[in-house]
Amino acid sequence: YWGVGAYYQLNVMSIRGTYSKDLAKCTEVNLPENDEAIRRIASKARLVVVSWGNPGHNSGRGPEVEKILREVCDPAKVFCFGRNKNGSPVHPLYQPRAAPLLPFFTV
């Protein structure tokens, strides 16, 4: 669809849940192995699409992942489907299938 040979979907947090309100109950939202996976895969990607939404932002992980992405890849290849009021990238679940990709970082 975007002209890539492979697709990887990574989580901004090590934990996952059906309901975002459950994520707020966790005391430890991320493990070092998750950051390592993000570093390894994003550094080799032709295109990175971020979409952690409000839960990722509210957990504090969004800003951490932004730092990782700035370290390991060209900010010009990081995109999103839009932004929430707090600046976090919108979650794709609530976007139309044909939603355009927008630059995430203001380069």
PDB file of N, CA and C in Angstrom:
ATOM      1  N   TYR A   1       0.818  -1.196   0.000  1.00  0.00           N
ATOM      2  CA  TYR A   1       0.000   0.000   0.000  1.00  0.00           C
ATOM      3  C   TYR A   1       0.860   1.256   0.000  1.00  0.00           C
ATOM      4  N   TRP A   2       1.918   1.278   0.797  1.00  0.00           N
ATOM      5  CA  TRP A   2       2.795   2.441   0.844  1.00  0.00           C
ATOM      6  C   TRP A   2       4.115   2.169   0.146  1.00  0.00           C
ATOM      7  N   GLY A   3       4.180   1.089  -0.610  1.00  0.00           N
ATOM      8  CA  GLY A   3       5.400   0.768  -1.339  1.00  0.00           C
ATOM      9  C   GLY A   3       6.518   0.223  -0.472  1.00  0.00           C
ATOM     10  N   VAL A   4       6.165  -0.463   0.586  1.00  0.00           N
ATOM     11  CA  VAL A   4       7.172  -1.062   1.463  1.00  0.00           C
ATOM     12  C   VAL A   4       7.123  -2.578   1.311  1.00  0.00           C
ATOM     13  N   GLY A   5       8.241  -3.228   1.573  1.00  0.00           N
ATOM     14  CA  GLY A   5       8.315  -4.680   1.420  1.00  0.00           C
ATOM     15  C   GLY A   5       7.883  -5.454   2.643  1.00  0.00           C
ATOM     16  N   ALA A   6       7.818  -4.799   3.780  1.00  0.00           N
ATOM     17  CA  ALA A   6       7.426  -5.465   5.021  1.00  0.00           C
ATOM     18  C   ALA A   6       6.718  -4.461   5.916  1.00  0.00           C
ATOM     19  N   TYR A   7       5.932  -4.995   6.826  1.00  0.00           N
ATOM     20  CA  TYR A   7       5.175  -4.158   7.753  1.00  0.00           C
ATOM     21  C   TYR A   7       5.398  -4.681   9.164  1.00  0.00           C
ATOM     22  N   TYR A   8       5.827  -3.810  10.053  1.00  0.00           N
ATOM     23  CA  TYR A   8       5.993  -4.148  11.463  1.00  0.00           C
ATOM     24  C   TYR A   8       5.112  -3.209  12.262  1.00  0.00           C
ATOM     25  N   GLN A   9       4.376  -3.763  13.199  1.00  0.00           N
ATOM     26  CA  GLN A   9       3.572  -2.927  14.085  1.00  0.00           C
ATOM     27  C   GLN A   9       4.132  -3.093  15.490  1.00  0.00           C
ATOM     28  N   LEU A  10       4.625  -2.006  16.033  1.00  0.00           N
ATOM     29  CA  LEU A  10       5.227  -2.014  17.366  1.00  0.00           C
ATOM     30  C   LEU A  10       4.340  -1.253  18.331  1.00  0.00           C
ATOM     31  N   ASN A  11       4.444  -1.581  19.575  1.00  0.00           N
ATOM     32  CA  ASN A  11       3.682  -0.881  20.603  1.00  0.00           C
ATOM     33  C   ASN A  11       4.575   0.127  21.308  1.00  0.00           C
ATOM     34  N   VAL A  12       4.020   1.272  21.609  1.00  0.00           N
ATOM     35  CA  VAL A  12       4.755   2.314  22.317  1.00  0.00           C
ATOM     36  C   VAL A  12       5.034   1.885  23.761  1.00  0.00           C
ATOM     37  N   MET A  13       4.190   0.991  24.284  1.00  0.00           N
ATOM     38  CA  MET A  13       4.366   0.447  25.631  1.00  0.00           C
ATOM     39  C   MET A  13       4.556  -1.065  25.537  1.00  0.00           C
ATOM     40  N   SER A  14       5.189  -1.641  26.527  1.00  0.00           N
ATOM     41  CA  SER A  14       5.359  -3.093  26.566  1.00  0.00           C
ATOM     42  C   SER A  14       4.050  -3.808  26.860  1.00  0.00           C
ATOM     43  N   ILE A  15       3.129  -3.114  27.476  1.00  0.00           N
ATOM     44  CA  ILE A  15       1.852  -3.721  27.826  1.00  0.00           C
ATOM     45  C   ILE A  15       0.828  -3.434  26.745  1.00  0.00           C
ATOM     46  N   ARG A  16      -0.165  -4.295  26.659  1.00  0.00           N
ATOM     47  CA  ARG A  16      -1.262  -4.112  25.702  1.00  0.00           C
ATOM     48  C   ARG A  16      -2.567  -4.378  26.441  1.00  0.00           C
ATOM     49  N   GLY A  17      -3.633  -3.814  25.936  1.00  0.00           N
ATOM     50  CA  GLY A  17      -4.925  -4.067  26.548  1.00  0.00           C
ATOM     51  C   GLY A  17      -6.042  -3.704  25.602  1.00  0.00           C
ATOM     52  N   THR A  18      -7.172  -4.324  25.797  1.00  0.00           N
ATOM     53  CA  THR A  18      -8.339  -4.035  24.967  1.00  0.00           C
ATOM     54  C   THR A  18      -8.883  -2.639  25.263  1.00  0.00           C
ATOM     55  N   TYR A  19      -8.802  -2.245  26.513  1.00  0.00           N
ATOM     56  CA  TYR A  19      -9.355  -0.959  26.930  1.00  0.00           C
ATOM     57  C   TYR A  19      -8.231  -0.058  27.434  1.00  0.00           C
ATOM     58  N   SER A  20      -8.130   1.125  26.865  1.00  0.00           N
ATOM     59  CA  SER A  20      -7.030   2.023  27.231  1.00  0.00           C
ATOM     60  C   SER A  20      -7.079   2.412  28.703  1.00  0.00           C
ATOM     61  N   LYS A  21      -8.254   2.429  29.310  1.00  0.00           N
ATOM     62  CA  LYS A  21      -8.342   2.776  30.731  1.00  0.00           C
ATOM     63  C   LYS A  21      -7.595   1.762  31.601  1.00  0.00           C
ATOM     64  N   ASP A  22      -7.488   0.518  31.128  1.00  0.00           N
ATOM     65  CA  ASP A  22      -6.750  -0.501  31.877  1.00  0.00           C
ATOM     66  C   ASP A  22      -5.249  -0.225  31.891  1.00  0.00           C
ATOM     67  N   LEU A  23      -4.752   0.444  30.851  1.00  0.00           N
ATOM     68  CA  LEU A  23      -3.326   0.752  30.778  1.00  0.00           C
ATOM     69  C   LEU A  23      -2.907   1.697  31.897  1.00  0.00           C
ATOM     70  N   ALA A  24      -3.797   2.579  32.287  1.00  0.00           N
ATOM     71  CA  ALA A  24      -3.484   3.555  33.332  1.00  0.00           C
ATOM     72  C   ALA A  24      -3.304   2.894  34.701  1.00  0.00           C
ATOM     73  N   LYS A  25      -3.781   1.678  34.846  1.00  0.00           N
ATOM     74  CA  LYS A  25      -3.677   0.970  36.127  1.00  0.00           C
ATOM     75  C   LYS A  25      -2.320   0.300  36.322  1.00  0.00           C
ATOM     76  N   CYS A  26      -1.525   0.194  35.283  1.00  0.00           N
ATOM     77  CA  CYS A  26      -0.240  -0.492  35.359  1.00  0.00           C
ATOM     78  C   CYS A  26       0.830   0.423  35.942  1.00  0.00           C
ATOM     79  N   THR A  27       1.671  -0.146  36.786  1.00  0.00           N
ATOM     80  CA  THR A  27       2.737   0.647  37.384  1.00  0.00           C
ATOM     81  C   THR A  27       3.980   0.683  36.503  1.00  0.00           C
ATOM     82  N   GLU A  28       4.207  -0.361  35.723  1.00  0.00           N
ATOM     83  CA  GLU A  28       5.353  -0.397  34.817  1.00  0.00           C
ATOM     84  C   GLU A  28       4.825  -0.604  33.407  1.00  0.00           C
ATOM     85  N   VAL A  29       4.932   0.436  32.577  1.00  0.00           N
ATOM     86  CA  VAL A  29       4.353   0.363  31.239  1.00  0.00           C
ATOM     87  C   VAL A  29       5.349  -0.036  30.157  1.00  0.00           C
ATOM     88  N   ASN A  30       6.626  -0.031  30.482  1.00  0.00           N
ATOM     89  CA  ASN A  30       7.604  -0.346  29.448  1.00  0.00           C
ATOM     90  C   ASN A  30       8.810  -1.069  30.017  1.00  0.00           C
ATOM     91  N   LEU A  31       9.327  -1.984  29.204  1.00  0.00           N
ATOM     92  CA  LEU A  31      10.544  -2.719  29.532  1.00  0.00           C
ATOM     93  C   LEU A  31      11.629  -2.349  28.537  1.00  0.00           C
ATOM     94  N   PRO A  32      12.892  -2.456  28.910  1.00  0.00           N
ATOM     95  CA  PRO A  32      13.984  -2.084  28.003  1.00  0.00           C
ATOM     96  C   PRO A  32      13.956  -2.828  26.665  1.00  0.00           C
ATOM     97  N   GLU A  33      13.466  -4.055  26.660  1.00  0.00           N
ATOM     98  CA  GLU A  33      13.409  -4.836  25.417  1.00  0.00           C
ATOM     99  C   GLU A  33      12.510  -4.181  24.378  1.00  0.00           C
ATOM    100  N   ASN A  34      11.473  -3.504  24.833  1.00  0.00           N
ATOM    101  CA  ASN A  34      10.580  -2.823  23.904  1.00  0.00           C
ATOM    102  C   ASN A  34      11.300  -1.668  23.208  1.00  0.00           C
ATOM    103  N   ASP A  35      12.048  -0.870  23.974  1.00  0.00           N
ATOM    104  CA  ASP A  35      12.804   0.231  23.374  1.00  0.00           C
ATOM    105  C   ASP A  35      13.837  -0.302  22.390  1.00  0.00           C
ATOM    106  N   GLU A  36      14.459  -1.413  22.725  1.00  0.00           N
ATOM    107  CA  GLU A  36      15.460  -2.005  21.826  1.00  0.00           C
ATOM    108  C   GLU A  36      14.816  -2.441  20.510  1.00  0.00           C
ATOM    109  N   ALA A  37      13.639  -3.032  20.582  1.00  0.00           N
ATOM    110  CA  ALA A  37      12.925  -3.436  19.360  1.00  0.00           C
ATOM    111  C   ALA A  37      12.573  -2.209  18.518  1.00  0.00           C
ATOM    112  N   ILE A  38      12.112  -1.143  19.161  1.00  0.00           N
ATOM    113  CA  ILE A  38      11.787   0.084  18.432  1.00  0.00           C
ATOM    114  C   ILE A  38      13.039   0.631  17.755  1.00  0.00           C
ATOM    115  N   ARG A  39      14.136   0.679  18.469  1.00  0.00           N
ATOM    116  CA  ARG A  39      15.399   1.175  17.888  1.00  0.00           C
ATOM    117  C   ARG A  39      15.826   0.333  16.685  1.00  0.00           C
ATOM    118  N   ARG A  40      15.818  -0.970  16.857  1.00  0.00           N
ATOM    119  CA  ARG A  40      16.304  -1.891  15.817  1.00  0.00           C
ATOM    120  C   ARG A  40      15.448  -1.795  14.551  1.00  0.00           C
ATOM    121  N   ILE A  41      14.149  -1.822  14.707  1.00  0.00           N
ATOM    122  CA  ILE A  41      13.269  -1.854  13.536  1.00  0.00           C
ATOM    123  C   ILE A  41      13.149  -0.477  12.884  1.00  0.00           C
ATOM    124  N   ALA A  42      12.988   0.579  13.678  1.00  0.00           N
ATOM    125  CA  ALA A  42      12.839   1.928  13.108  1.00  0.00           C
ATOM    126  C   ALA A  42      14.105   2.377  12.386  1.00  0.00           C
ATOM    127  N   SER A  43      15.262   1.954  12.878  1.00  0.00           N
ATOM    128  CA  SER A  43      16.516   2.388  12.245  1.00  0.00           C
ATOM    129  C   SER A  43      16.669   1.839  10.832  1.00  0.00           C
ATOM    130  N   LYS A  44      15.983   0.741  10.521  1.00  0.00           N
ATOM    131  CA  LYS A  44      16.088   0.127   9.193  1.00  0.00           C
ATOM    132  C   LYS A  44      14.886   0.412   8.299  1.00  0.00           C
ATOM    133  N   ALA A  45      13.871   1.045   8.849  1.00  0.00           N
ATOM    134  CA  ALA A  45      12.626   1.258   8.112  1.00  0.00           C
ATOM    135  C   ALA A  45      12.754   2.378   7.089  1.00  0.00           C
ATOM    136  N   ARG A  46      12.071   2.193   5.974  1.00  0.00           N
ATOM    137  CA  ARG A  46      11.983   3.239   4.961  1.00  0.00           C
ATOM    138  C   ARG A  46      10.963   4.293   5.345  1.00  0.00           C
ATOM    139  N   LEU A  47       9.977   3.868   6.132  1.00  0.00           N
ATOM    140  CA  LEU A  47       8.856   4.713   6.514  1.00  0.00           C
ATOM    141  C   LEU A  47       8.433   4.298   7.923  1.00  0.00           C
ATOM    142  N   VAL A  48       8.212   5.278   8.804  1.00  0.00           N
ATOM    143  CA  VAL A  48       7.755   5.009  10.165  1.00  0.00           C
ATOM    144  C   VAL A  48       6.460   5.786  10.358  1.00  0.00           C
ATOM    145  N   VAL A  49       5.406   5.091  10.773  1.00  0.00           N
ATOM    146  CA  VAL A  49       4.117   5.727  11.029  1.00  0.00           C
ATOM    147  C   VAL A  49       3.837   5.585  12.519  1.00  0.00           C
ATOM    148  N   VAL A  50       3.686   6.705  13.208  1.00  0.00           N
ATOM    149  CA  VAL A  50       3.412   6.694  14.646  1.00  0.00           C
ATOM    150  C   VAL A  50       1.926   6.944  14.879  1.00  0.00           C
ATOM    151  N   SER A  51       1.390   6.290  15.898  1.00  0.00           N
ATOM    152  CA  SER A  51      -0.061   6.405  16.120  1.00  0.00           C
ATOM    153  C   SER A  51      -0.443   5.965  17.523  1.00  0.00           C
ATOM    154  N   TRP A  52       0.288   6.430  18.538  1.00  0.00           N
ATOM    155  CA  TRP A  52       0.021   5.940  19.888  1.00  0.00           C
ATOM    156  C   TRP A  52      -1.160   6.604  20.569  1.00  0.00           C
ATOM    157  N   GLY A  53      -1.676   7.670  20.027  1.00  0.00           N
ATOM    158  CA  GLY A  53      -2.876   8.296  20.569  1.00  0.00           C
ATOM    159  C   GLY A  53      -2.689   8.859  21.962  1.00  0.00           C
ATOM    160  N   ASN A  54      -3.801   9.204  22.577  1.00  0.00           N
ATOM    161  CA  ASN A  54      -3.774   9.807  23.910  1.00  0.00           C
ATOM    162  C   ASN A  54      -3.207   8.875  24.987  1.00  0.00           C
ATOM    163  N   PRO A  55      -3.548   7.569  24.983  1.00  0.00           N
ATOM    164  CA  PRO A  55      -2.988   6.697  26.027  1.00  0.00           C
ATOM    165  C   PRO A  55      -1.456   6.661  26.013  1.00  0.00           C
ATOM    166  N   GLY A  56      -0.858   6.612  24.847  1.00  0.00           N
ATOM    167  CA  GLY A  56       0.605   6.619  24.753  1.00  0.00           C
ATOM    168  C   GLY A  56       1.200   7.928  25.234  1.00  0.00           C
ATOM    169  N   HIS A  57       0.505   8.999  24.948  1.00  0.00           N
ATOM    170  CA  HIS A  57       0.968  10.317  25.394  1.00  0.00           C
ATOM    171  C   HIS A  57       0.836  10.443  26.916  1.00  0.00           C
ATOM    172  N   ASN A  58      -0.336  10.065  27.415  1.00  0.00           N
ATOM    173  CA  ASN A  58      -0.608  10.216  28.847  1.00  0.00           C
ATOM    174  C   ASN A  58       0.291   9.329  29.705  1.00  0.00           C
ATOM    175  N   SER A  59       0.756   8.222  29.146  1.00  0.00           N
ATOM    176  CA  SER A  59       1.646   7.328  29.896  1.00  0.00           C
ATOM    177  C   SER A  59       3.069   7.875  29.981  1.00  0.00           C
ATOM    178  N   GLY A  60       3.372   8.887  29.153  1.00  0.00           N
ATOM    179  CA  GLY A  60       4.728   9.423  29.094  1.00  0.00           C
ATOM    180  C   GLY A  60       5.595   8.724  28.062  1.00  0.00           C
ATOM    181  N   ARG A  61       5.079   7.679  27.471  1.00  0.00           N
ATOM    182  CA  ARG A  61       5.860   6.921  26.495  1.00  0.00           C
ATOM    183  C   ARG A  61       5.987   7.644  25.158  1.00  0.00           C
ATOM    184  N   GLY A  62       4.998   8.409  24.776  1.00  0.00           N
ATOM    185  CA  GLY A  62       5.076   9.118  23.504  1.00  0.00           C
ATOM    186  C   GLY A  62       6.331   9.957  23.383  1.00  0.00           C
ATOM    187  N   PRO A  63       6.580  10.851  24.333  1.00  0.00           N
ATOM    188  CA  PRO A  63       7.799  11.660  24.262  1.00  0.00           C
ATOM    189  C   PRO A  63       9.083  10.823  24.283  1.00  0.00           C
ATOM    190  N   GLU A  64       9.069   9.707  25.020  1.00  0.00           N
ATOM    191  CA  GLU A  64      10.246   8.829  25.044  1.00  0.00           C
ATOM    192  C   GLU A  64      10.497   8.215  23.680  1.00  0.00           C
ATOM    193  N   VAL A  65       9.436   7.764  23.027  1.00  0.00           N
ATOM    194  CA  VAL A  65       9.588   7.163  21.701  1.00  0.00           C
ATOM    195  C   VAL A  65       9.989   8.221  20.682  1.00  0.00           C
ATOM    196  N   GLU A  66       9.493   9.432  20.819  1.00  0.00           N
ATOM    197  CA  GLU A  66       9.927  10.517  19.933  1.00  0.00           C
ATOM    198  C   GLU A  66      11.445  10.685  20.018  1.00  0.00           C
ATOM    199  N   LYS A  67      11.994  10.669  21.225  1.00  0.00           N
ATOM    200  CA  LYS A  67      13.447  10.791  21.395  1.00  0.00           C
ATOM    201  C   LYS A  67      14.175   9.647  20.716  1.00  0.00           C
ATOM    202  N   ILE A  68      13.672   8.440  20.894  1.00  0.00           N
ATOM    203  CA  ILE A  68      14.297   7.269  20.264  1.00  0.00           C
ATOM    204  C   ILE A  68      14.298   7.430  18.749  1.00  0.00           C
ATOM    205  N   LEU A  69      13.159   7.818  18.190  1.00  0.00           N
ATOM    206  CA  LEU A  69      13.069   7.954  16.734  1.00  0.00           C
ATOM    207  C   LEU A  69      14.007   9.035  16.209  1.00  0.00           C
ATOM    208  N   ARG A  70      14.149  10.128  16.920  1.00  0.00           N
ATOM    209  CA  ARG A  70      15.090  11.168  16.490  1.00  0.00           C
ATOM    210  C   ARG A  70      16.534  10.665  16.516  1.00  0.00           C
ATOM    211  N   GLU A  71      16.827   9.755  17.435  1.00  0.00           N
ATOM    212  CA  GLU A  71      18.182   9.193  17.536  1.00  0.00           C
ATOM    213  C   GLU A  71      18.491   8.197  16.418  1.00  0.00           C
ATOM    214  N   VAL A  72      17.511   7.380  16.045  1.00  0.00           N
ATOM    215  CA  VAL A  72      17.813   6.237  15.176  1.00  0.00           C
ATOM    216  C   VAL A  72      17.406   6.393  13.720  1.00  0.00           C
ATOM    217  N   CYS A  73      16.594   7.387  13.396  1.00  0.00           N
ATOM    218  CA  CYS A  73      16.188   7.509  11.993  1.00  0.00           C
ATOM    219  C   CYS A  73      16.004   8.969  11.596  1.00  0.00           C
ATOM    220  N   ASP A  74      15.953   9.179  10.320  1.00  0.00           N
ATOM    221  CA  ASP A  74      15.741  10.503   9.759  1.00  0.00           C
ATOM    222  C   ASP A  74      14.335  10.977  10.125  1.00  0.00           C
ATOM    223  N   PRO A  75      14.178  12.087  10.831  1.00  0.00           N
ATOM    224  CA  PRO A  75      12.845  12.573  11.204  1.00  0.00           C
ATOM    225  C   PRO A  75      11.927  12.801  10.001  1.00  0.00           C
ATOM    226  N   ALA A  76      12.488  13.009   8.818  1.00  0.00           N
ATOM    227  CA  ALA A  76      11.673  13.243   7.626  1.00  0.00           C
ATOM    228  C   ALA A  76      10.929  11.994   7.173  1.00  0.00           C
ATOM    229  N   LYS A  77      11.284  10.832   7.689  1.00  0.00           N
ATOM    230  CA  LYS A  77      10.572   9.615   7.284  1.00  0.00           C
ATOM    231  C   LYS A  77       9.583   9.142   8.347  1.00  0.00           C
ATOM    232  N   VAL A  78       9.294  10.004   9.344  1.00  0.00           N
ATOM    233  CA  VAL A  78       8.336   9.671  10.398  1.00  0.00           C
ATOM    234  C   VAL A  78       7.030  10.421  10.121  1.00  0.00           C
ATOM    235  N   PHE A  79       5.931   9.675  10.037  1.00  0.00           N
ATOM    236  CA  PHE A  79       4.633  10.227   9.664  1.00  0.00           C
ATOM    237  C   PHE A  79       3.563   9.835  10.674  1.00  0.00           C
ATOM    238  N   CYS A  80       2.402  10.477  10.546  1.00  0.00           N
ATOM    239  CA  CYS A  80       1.236  10.135  11.361  1.00  0.00           C
ATOM    240  C   CYS A  80      -0.016  10.414  10.527  1.00  0.00           C
ATOM    241  N   PHE A  81      -1.172  10.050  11.060  1.00  0.00           N
ATOM    242  CA  PHE A  81      -2.446  10.284  10.380  1.00  0.00           C
ATOM    243  C   PHE A  81      -3.110  11.585  10.828  1.00  0.00           C
ATOM    244  N   GLY A  82      -2.444  12.317  11.695  1.00  0.00           N
ATOM    245  CA  GLY A  82      -2.983  13.555  12.240  1.00  0.00           C
ATOM    246  C   GLY A  82      -2.613  13.641  13.708  1.00  0.00           C
ATOM    247  N   ARG A  83      -3.041  14.725  14.344  1.00  0.00           N
ATOM    248  CA  ARG A  83      -2.680  14.935  15.754  1.00  0.00           C
ATOM    249  C   ARG A  83      -3.913  15.198  16.610  1.00  0.00           C
ATOM    250  N   ASN A  84      -3.827  14.731  17.838  1.00  0.00           N
ATOM    251  CA  ASN A  84      -4.842  15.046  18.847  1.00  0.00           C
ATOM    252  C   ASN A  84      -4.580  16.450  19.378  1.00  0.00           C
ATOM    253  N   LYS A  85      -5.481  16.961  20.182  1.00  0.00           N
ATOM    254  CA  LYS A  85      -5.324  18.310  20.750  1.00  0.00           C
ATOM    255  C   LYS A  85      -4.037  18.443  21.563  1.00  0.00           C
ATOM    256  N   ASN A  86      -3.595  17.359  22.208  1.00  0.00           N
ATOM    257  CA  ASN A  86      -2.379  17.418  23.025  1.00  0.00           C
ATOM    258  C   ASN A  86      -1.106  17.208  22.207  1.00  0.00           C
ATOM    259  N   GLY A  87      -1.244  17.076  20.887  1.00  0.00           N
ATOM    260  CA  GLY A  87      -0.085  16.922  20.014  1.00  0.00           C
ATOM    261  C   GLY A  87       0.296  15.485  19.714  1.00  0.00           C
ATOM    262  N   SER A  88      -0.307  14.536  20.410  1.00  0.00           N
ATOM    263  CA  SER A  88       0.016  13.133  20.157  1.00  0.00           C
ATOM    264  C   SER A  88      -0.544  12.693  18.806  1.00  0.00           C
ATOM    265  N   PRO A  89       0.096  11.706  18.171  1.00  0.00           N
ATOM    266  CA  PRO A  89      -0.415  11.225  16.893  1.00  0.00           C
ATOM    267  C   PRO A  89      -1.713  10.444  17.100  1.00  0.00           C
ATOM    268  N   VAL A  90      -2.707  10.686  16.254  1.00  0.00           N
ATOM    269  CA  VAL A  90      -3.993  10.006  16.392  1.00  0.00           C
ATOM    270  C   VAL A  90      -3.841   8.507  16.180  1.00  0.00           C
ATOM    271  N   HIS A  91      -4.713   7.762  16.798  1.00  0.00           N
ATOM    272  CA  HIS A  91      -4.738   6.307  16.633  1.00  0.00           C
ATOM    273  C   HIS A  91      -5.453   5.995  15.324  1.00  0.00           C
ATOM    274  N   PRO A  92      -4.966   5.053  14.520  1.00  0.00           N
ATOM    275  CA  PRO A  92      -5.563   4.788  13.208  1.00  0.00           C
ATOM    276  C   PRO A  92      -6.950   4.150  13.270  1.00  0.00           C
ATOM    277  N   LEU A  93      -7.331   3.587  14.391  1.00  0.00           N
ATOM    278  CA  LEU A  93      -8.626   2.928  14.515  1.00  0.00           C
ATOM    279  C   LEU A  93      -9.768   3.871  14.167  1.00  0.00           C
ATOM    280  N   TYR A  94      -9.593   5.146  14.444  1.00  0.00           N
ATOM    281  CA  TYR A  94     -10.661   6.111  14.233  1.00  0.00           C
ATOM    282  C   TYR A  94     -10.456   6.963  12.983  1.00  0.00           C
ATOM    283  N   GLN A  95      -9.596   6.512  12.078  1.00  0.00           N
ATOM    284  CA  GLN A  95      -9.306   7.262  10.858  1.00  0.00           C
ATOM    285  C   GLN A  95      -9.873   6.535   9.650  1.00  0.00           C
ATOM    286  N   PRO A  96     -10.260   7.273   8.608  1.00  0.00           N
ATOM    287  CA  PRO A  96     -10.712   6.611   7.382  1.00  0.00           C
ATOM    288  C   PRO A  96      -9.561   5.836   6.743  1.00  0.00           C
ATOM    289  N   ARG A  97      -9.885   4.800   6.032  1.00  0.00           N
ATOM    290  CA  ARG A  97      -8.851   3.958   5.407  1.00  0.00           C
ATOM    291  C   ARG A  97      -7.944   4.767   4.478  1.00  0.00           C
ATOM    292  N   ALA A  98      -8.500   5.749   3.820  1.00  0.00           N
ATOM    293  CA  ALA A  98      -7.727   6.559   2.870  1.00  0.00           C
ATOM    294  C   ALA A  98      -7.104   7.794   3.516  1.00  0.00           C
ATOM    295  N   ALA A  99      -7.014   7.830   4.828  1.00  0.00           N
ATOM    296  CA  ALA A  99      -6.419   9.001   5.505  1.00  0.00           C
ATOM    297  C   ALA A  99      -4.988   9.191   5.026  1.00  0.00           C
ATOM    298  N   PRO A 100      -4.621  10.407   4.665  1.00  0.00           N
ATOM    299  CA  PRO A 100      -3.244  10.644   4.196  1.00  0.00           C
ATOM    300  C   PRO A 100      -2.249  10.651   5.352  1.00  0.00           C
ATOM    301  N   LEU A 101      -1.042  10.325   5.031  1.00  0.00           N
ATOM    302  CA  LEU A 101       0.044  10.418   6.008  1.00  0.00           C
ATOM    303  C   LEU A 101       0.573  11.843   6.014  1.00  0.00           C
ATOM    304  N   LEU A 102       0.833  12.342   7.218  1.00  0.00           N
ATOM    305  CA  LEU A 102       1.358  13.693   7.397  1.00  0.00           C
ATOM    306  C   LEU A 102       2.696  13.615   8.119  1.00  0.00           C
ATOM    307  N   PRO A 103       3.614  14.532   7.827  1.00  0.00           N
ATOM    308  CA  PRO A 103       4.886  14.524   8.574  1.00  0.00           C
ATOM    309  C   PRO A 103       4.606  14.655  10.069  1.00  0.00           C
ATOM    310  N   PHE A 104       5.293  13.848  10.860  1.00  0.00           N
ATOM    311  CA  PHE A 104       5.104  13.896  12.311  1.00  0.00           C
ATOM    312  C   PHE A 104       5.996  14.965  12.940  1.00  0.00           C
ATOM    313  N   PHE A 105       7.257  14.971  12.570  1.00  0.00           N
ATOM    314  CA  PHE A 105       8.185  15.971  13.108  1.00  0.00           C
ATOM    315  C   PHE A 105       8.200  17.185  12.197  1.00  0.00           C
ATOM    316  N   THR A 106       8.262  18.350  12.780  1.00  0.00           N
ATOM    317  CA  THR A 106       8.467  19.546  11.965  1.00  0.00           C
ATOM    318  C   THR A 106       9.957  19.663  11.788  1.00  0.00           C
ATOM    319  N   VAL A 107      10.425  19.230  10.645  1.00  0.00           N
ATOM    320  CA  VAL A 107      11.863  19.120  10.362  1.00  0.00           C
ATOM    321  C   VAL A 107      12.472  20.475  10.141  1.00  0.00           C
TER     322      VAL A 107
END
